Short mmCIF file of C-alpha atoms in Angstrom, two decimals:
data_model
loop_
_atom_site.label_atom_id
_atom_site.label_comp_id
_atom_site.label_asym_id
_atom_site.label_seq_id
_atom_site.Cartn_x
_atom_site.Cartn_y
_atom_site.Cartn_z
CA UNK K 18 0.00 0.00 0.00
CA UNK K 19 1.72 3.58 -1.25
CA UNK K 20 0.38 5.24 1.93
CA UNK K 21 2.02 2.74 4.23
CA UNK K 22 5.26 3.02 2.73
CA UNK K 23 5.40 6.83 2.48
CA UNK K 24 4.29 6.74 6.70
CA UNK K 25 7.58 4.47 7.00
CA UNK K 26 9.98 6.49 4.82
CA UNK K 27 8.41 9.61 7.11
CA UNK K 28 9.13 7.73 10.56
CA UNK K 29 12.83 6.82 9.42
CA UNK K 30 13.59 10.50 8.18
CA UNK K 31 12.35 12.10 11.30
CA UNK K 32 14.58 9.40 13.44
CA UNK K 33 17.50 10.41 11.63
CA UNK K 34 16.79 14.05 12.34
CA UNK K 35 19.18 15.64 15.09
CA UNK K 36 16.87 16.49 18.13
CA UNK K 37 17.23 20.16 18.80
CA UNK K 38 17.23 21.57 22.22
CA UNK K 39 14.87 23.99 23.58
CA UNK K 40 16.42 26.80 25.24
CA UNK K 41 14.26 28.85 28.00
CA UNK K 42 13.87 32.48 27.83
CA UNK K 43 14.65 34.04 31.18
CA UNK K 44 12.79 37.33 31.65
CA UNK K 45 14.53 40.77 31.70
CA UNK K 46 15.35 41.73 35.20
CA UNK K 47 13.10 44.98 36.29
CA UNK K 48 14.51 48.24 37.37
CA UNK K 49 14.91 48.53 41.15
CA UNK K 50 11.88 49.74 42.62
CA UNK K 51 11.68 50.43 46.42
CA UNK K 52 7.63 50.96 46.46
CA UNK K 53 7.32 47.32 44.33
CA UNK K 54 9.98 45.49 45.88
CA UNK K 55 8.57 46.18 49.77
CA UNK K 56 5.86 43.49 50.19
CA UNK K 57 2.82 44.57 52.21
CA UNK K 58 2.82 42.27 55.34
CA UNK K 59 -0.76 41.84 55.83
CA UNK K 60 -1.59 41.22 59.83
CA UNK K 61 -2.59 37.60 60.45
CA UNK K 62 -5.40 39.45 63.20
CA UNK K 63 -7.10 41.40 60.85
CA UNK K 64 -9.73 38.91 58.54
CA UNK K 65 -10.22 40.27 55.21
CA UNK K 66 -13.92 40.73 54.70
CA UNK K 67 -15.49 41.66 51.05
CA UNK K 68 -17.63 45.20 51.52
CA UNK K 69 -21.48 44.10 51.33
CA UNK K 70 -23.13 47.67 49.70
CA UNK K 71 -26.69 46.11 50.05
CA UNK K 72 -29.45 47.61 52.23
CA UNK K 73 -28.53 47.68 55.78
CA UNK K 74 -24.82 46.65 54.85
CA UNK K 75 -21.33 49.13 54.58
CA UNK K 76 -21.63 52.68 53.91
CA UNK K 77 -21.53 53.88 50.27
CA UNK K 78 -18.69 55.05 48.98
CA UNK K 79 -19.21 59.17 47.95
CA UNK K 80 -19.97 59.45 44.42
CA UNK K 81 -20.20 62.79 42.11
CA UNK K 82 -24.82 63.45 42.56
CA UNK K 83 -24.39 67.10 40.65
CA UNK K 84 -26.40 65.90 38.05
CA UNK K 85 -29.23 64.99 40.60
CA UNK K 86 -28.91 68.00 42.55
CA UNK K 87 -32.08 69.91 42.25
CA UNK K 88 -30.09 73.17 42.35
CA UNK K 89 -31.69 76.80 43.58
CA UNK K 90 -34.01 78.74 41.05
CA UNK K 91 -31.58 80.94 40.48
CA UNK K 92 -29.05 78.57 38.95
CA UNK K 93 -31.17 76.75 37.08
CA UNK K 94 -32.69 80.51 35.39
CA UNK K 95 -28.90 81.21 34.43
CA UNK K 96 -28.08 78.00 33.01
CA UNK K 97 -31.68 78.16 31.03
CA UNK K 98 -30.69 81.70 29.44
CA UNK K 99 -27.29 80.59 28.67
CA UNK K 100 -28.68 77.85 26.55
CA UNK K 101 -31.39 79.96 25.07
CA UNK K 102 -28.82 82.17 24.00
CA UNK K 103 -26.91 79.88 22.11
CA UNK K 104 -29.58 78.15 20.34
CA UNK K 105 -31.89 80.84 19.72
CA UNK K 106 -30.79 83.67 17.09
CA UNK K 107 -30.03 87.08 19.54
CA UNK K 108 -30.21 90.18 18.08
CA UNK K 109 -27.15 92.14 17.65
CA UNK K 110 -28.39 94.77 20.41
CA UNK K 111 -28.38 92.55 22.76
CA UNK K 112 -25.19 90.17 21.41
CA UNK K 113 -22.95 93.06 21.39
CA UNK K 114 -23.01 92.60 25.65
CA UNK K 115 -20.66 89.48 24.56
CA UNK K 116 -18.38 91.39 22.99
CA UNK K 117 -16.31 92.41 26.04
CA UNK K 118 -12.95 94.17 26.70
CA UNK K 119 -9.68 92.28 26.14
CA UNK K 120 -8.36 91.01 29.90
CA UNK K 121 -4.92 93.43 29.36
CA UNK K 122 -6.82 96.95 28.89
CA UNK K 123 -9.55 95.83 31.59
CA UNK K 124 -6.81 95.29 33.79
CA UNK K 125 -5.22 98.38 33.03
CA UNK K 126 -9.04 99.97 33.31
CA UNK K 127 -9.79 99.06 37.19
CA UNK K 128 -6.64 100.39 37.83
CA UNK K 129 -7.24 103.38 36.54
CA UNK K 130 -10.96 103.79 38.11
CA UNK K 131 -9.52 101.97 41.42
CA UNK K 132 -7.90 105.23 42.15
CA UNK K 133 -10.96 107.33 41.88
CA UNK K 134 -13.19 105.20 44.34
CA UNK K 135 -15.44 107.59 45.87
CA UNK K 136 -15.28 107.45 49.80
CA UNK K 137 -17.26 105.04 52.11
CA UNK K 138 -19.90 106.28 54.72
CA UNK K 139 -17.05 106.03 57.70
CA UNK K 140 -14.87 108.36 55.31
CA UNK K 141 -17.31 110.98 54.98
CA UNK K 142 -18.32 110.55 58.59
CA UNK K 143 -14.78 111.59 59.41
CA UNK K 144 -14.14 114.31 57.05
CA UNK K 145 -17.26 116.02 58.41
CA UNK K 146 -16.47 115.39 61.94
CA UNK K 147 -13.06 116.74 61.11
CA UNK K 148 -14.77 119.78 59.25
CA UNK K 149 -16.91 120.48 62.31
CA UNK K 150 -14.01 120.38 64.87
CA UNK K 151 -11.95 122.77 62.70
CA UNK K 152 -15.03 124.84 62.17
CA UNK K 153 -15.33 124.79 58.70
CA UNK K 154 -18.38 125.47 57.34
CA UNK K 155 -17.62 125.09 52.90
CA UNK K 156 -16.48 121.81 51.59
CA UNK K 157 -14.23 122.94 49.67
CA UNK K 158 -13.09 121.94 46.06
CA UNK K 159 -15.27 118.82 45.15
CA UNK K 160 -13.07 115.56 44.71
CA UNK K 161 -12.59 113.94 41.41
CA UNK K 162 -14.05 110.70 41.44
CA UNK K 163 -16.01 107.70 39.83
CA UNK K 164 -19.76 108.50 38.73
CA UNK K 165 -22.24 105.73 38.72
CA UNK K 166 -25.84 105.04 38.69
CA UNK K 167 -27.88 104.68 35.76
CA UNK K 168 -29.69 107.92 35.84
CA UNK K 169 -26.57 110.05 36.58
CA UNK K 170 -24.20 108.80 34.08
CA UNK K 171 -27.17 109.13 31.40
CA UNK K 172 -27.34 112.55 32.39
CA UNK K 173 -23.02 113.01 32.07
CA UNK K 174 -23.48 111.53 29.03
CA UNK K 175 -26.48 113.56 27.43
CA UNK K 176 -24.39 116.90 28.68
CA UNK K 177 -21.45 115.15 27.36
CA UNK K 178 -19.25 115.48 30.86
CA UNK K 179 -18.38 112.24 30.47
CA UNK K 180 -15.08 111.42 29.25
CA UNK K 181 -15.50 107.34 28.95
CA UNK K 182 -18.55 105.21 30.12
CA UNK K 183 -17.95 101.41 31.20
CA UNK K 184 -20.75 98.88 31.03
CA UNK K 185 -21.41 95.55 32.40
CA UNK K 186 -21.90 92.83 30.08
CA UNK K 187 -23.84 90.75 32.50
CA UNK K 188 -26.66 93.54 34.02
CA UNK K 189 -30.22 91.81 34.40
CA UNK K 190 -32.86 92.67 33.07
CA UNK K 191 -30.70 93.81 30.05
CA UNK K 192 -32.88 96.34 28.75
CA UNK K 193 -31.84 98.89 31.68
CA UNK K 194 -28.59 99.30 29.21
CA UNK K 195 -29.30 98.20 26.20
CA UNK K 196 -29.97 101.49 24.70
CA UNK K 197 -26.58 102.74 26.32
CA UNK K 198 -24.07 101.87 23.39
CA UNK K 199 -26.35 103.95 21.22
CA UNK K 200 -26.70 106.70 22.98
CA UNK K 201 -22.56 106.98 23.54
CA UNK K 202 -22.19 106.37 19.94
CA UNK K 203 -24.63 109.09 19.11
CA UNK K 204 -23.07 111.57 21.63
CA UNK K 205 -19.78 110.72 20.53
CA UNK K 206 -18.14 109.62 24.08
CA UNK K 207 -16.35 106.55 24.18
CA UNK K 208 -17.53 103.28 25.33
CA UNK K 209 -16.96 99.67 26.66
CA UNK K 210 -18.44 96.57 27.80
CA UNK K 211 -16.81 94.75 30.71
CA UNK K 212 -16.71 92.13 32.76
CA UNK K 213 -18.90 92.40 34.91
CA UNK K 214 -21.75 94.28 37.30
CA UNK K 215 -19.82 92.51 40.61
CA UNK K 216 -16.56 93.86 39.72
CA UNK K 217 -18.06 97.58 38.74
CA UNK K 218 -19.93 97.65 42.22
CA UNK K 219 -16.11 96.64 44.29
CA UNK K 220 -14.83 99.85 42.79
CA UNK K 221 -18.16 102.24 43.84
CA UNK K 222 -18.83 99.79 47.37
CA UNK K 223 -21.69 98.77 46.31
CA UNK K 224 -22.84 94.94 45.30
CA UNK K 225 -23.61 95.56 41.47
CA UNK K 226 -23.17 98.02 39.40
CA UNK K 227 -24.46 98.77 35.74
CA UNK K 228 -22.79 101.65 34.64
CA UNK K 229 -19.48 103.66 35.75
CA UNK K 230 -18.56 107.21 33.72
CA UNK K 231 -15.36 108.70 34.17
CA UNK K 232 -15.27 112.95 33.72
CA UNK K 233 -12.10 113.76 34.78
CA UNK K 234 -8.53 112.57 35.99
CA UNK K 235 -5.61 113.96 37.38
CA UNK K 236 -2.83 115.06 35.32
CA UNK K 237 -0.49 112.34 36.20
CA UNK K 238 -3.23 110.26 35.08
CA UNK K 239 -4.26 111.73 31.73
CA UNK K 240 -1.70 109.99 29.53
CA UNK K 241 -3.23 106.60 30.72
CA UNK K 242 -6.93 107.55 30.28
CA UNK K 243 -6.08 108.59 26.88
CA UNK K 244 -4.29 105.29 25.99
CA UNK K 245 -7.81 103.80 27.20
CA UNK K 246 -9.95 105.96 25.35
CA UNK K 247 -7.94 105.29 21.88
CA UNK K 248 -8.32 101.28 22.54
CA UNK K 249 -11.58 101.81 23.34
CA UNK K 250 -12.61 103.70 20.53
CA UNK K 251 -10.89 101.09 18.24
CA UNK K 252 -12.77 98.49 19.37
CA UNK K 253 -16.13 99.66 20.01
CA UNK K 254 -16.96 103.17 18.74
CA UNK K 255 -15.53 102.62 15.30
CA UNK K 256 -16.96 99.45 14.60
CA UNK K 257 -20.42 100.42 15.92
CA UNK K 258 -22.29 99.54 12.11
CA UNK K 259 -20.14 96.16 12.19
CA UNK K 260 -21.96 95.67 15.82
CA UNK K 261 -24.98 96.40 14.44
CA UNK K 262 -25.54 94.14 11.98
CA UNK K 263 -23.70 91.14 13.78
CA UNK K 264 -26.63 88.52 15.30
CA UNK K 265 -25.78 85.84 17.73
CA UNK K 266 -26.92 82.15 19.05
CA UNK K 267 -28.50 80.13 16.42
CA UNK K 268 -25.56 77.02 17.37
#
């Protein structure tokens, strides 16, 4: 039978063959570690027990529940207008409140209007009690400071005393400035939008403000308020019909 004979010739060959040695691969010998190569000595006292997590069992371990917080009103209105203004299409009037100053020249801003703070109640309690103890009866030269409130600056503005009138970007309900970049652009005085009603109110002691005007500066002071004015102008009071035609949301 062929396949017989070609299973013999097959055995024989494979005899004859010279048996080849396997050689073991030893494995590469780690780096020295001092954390790895200390073994934990576990104390024969101590059982190991498995945490049980069912009812009545160990206490949970803490896990992140933010997304089942139910969170005050008031978070969940600011996170519900954020959203509505990205998805729905805003109107440039009101967009242009996201357009807000570079962080260098707002810097360089509040430290400019941080200098003209107008004094707290115990300051003026002071200088009058100081007034009345020298028996002065005139106040004297009027300091130069920050103006705010709404009504006030509109008033600086419409008589044009004011030399440059900051906004906040984030005032609520918006309409209480929304009419304010119009009216500087139409009276000519420069304008900006900043970051944000917390941060105005710090420099006038108060919790919020909407609106800050500056009408005059010292003279060591002028070269920076100019510098200001000529960024500011740049960026907002030049490109006032590129503002208005801009519309927002609508992601």
């Amino acid at each position: 039978n062929l396949f017989k004979l070609l299973k013999q010739w097959y055995q024989r060959r494979v005899r004859g063959m010279p048996k080849v040695k396997k050689v073991k691969k030893t494995p590469a010998v780690p780096a020295y570690n001092a954390t790895k190569s200390a073994k934990k000595t576990s104390n024969p006292l101590i059982e190991k027990r498995a945490k049980n997590f069912s009812i009545g069992g160990d206490i949970q371990p803490k896990r992140d529940l933010r997304r089942f917080v139910r969170w005050p009103k008031y978070v969940r209105l600011q996170r519900q207008k954020k959203t509505l203004y990205q998805r729905l299409k805003v109107p440039p009037s009101v967009n242009q409140f996201t357009q807000t100053l570079d962080k260098q020249t707002a810097t360089n801003l509040f430290k400019l209007l941080k200098k003209y703070k107008p004094e707290t109640a115990a300051e003026k309690k002071d200088r009058l009690k100081s007034m009345a103890d020298a028996g002065k009866t005139e106040a004297g030269k009027k300091p130069t400071v920050v103006k705010f409130g709404l009504n006030h600056v509109t008033a600086l503005v419409e008589k044009k005393k004011a030399q440059l009138v900051v906004i906040a970007h984030d005032v609520d309900p918006i309409e209480l400035v929304v009419w304010m970049p119009a009216l500087c652009r139409k009276m000519n005085i420069p304008y900006c939008i900043v970051k944000g009603k917390a941060r105005l109110g710090q420099v006038v002691h108060k919790k919020t403000a909407a609106v800050l005007a500056i009408t005059s500066v010292k003279a060591e002071d002028k070269n920076a308020l100019n510098n200001l004015v000529s960024s500011v102008t740049t960026n907002y009071n030049d490109r006032f019909e590129e503002i208005r035609k801009t519309w927002g949301g609508g992601l």
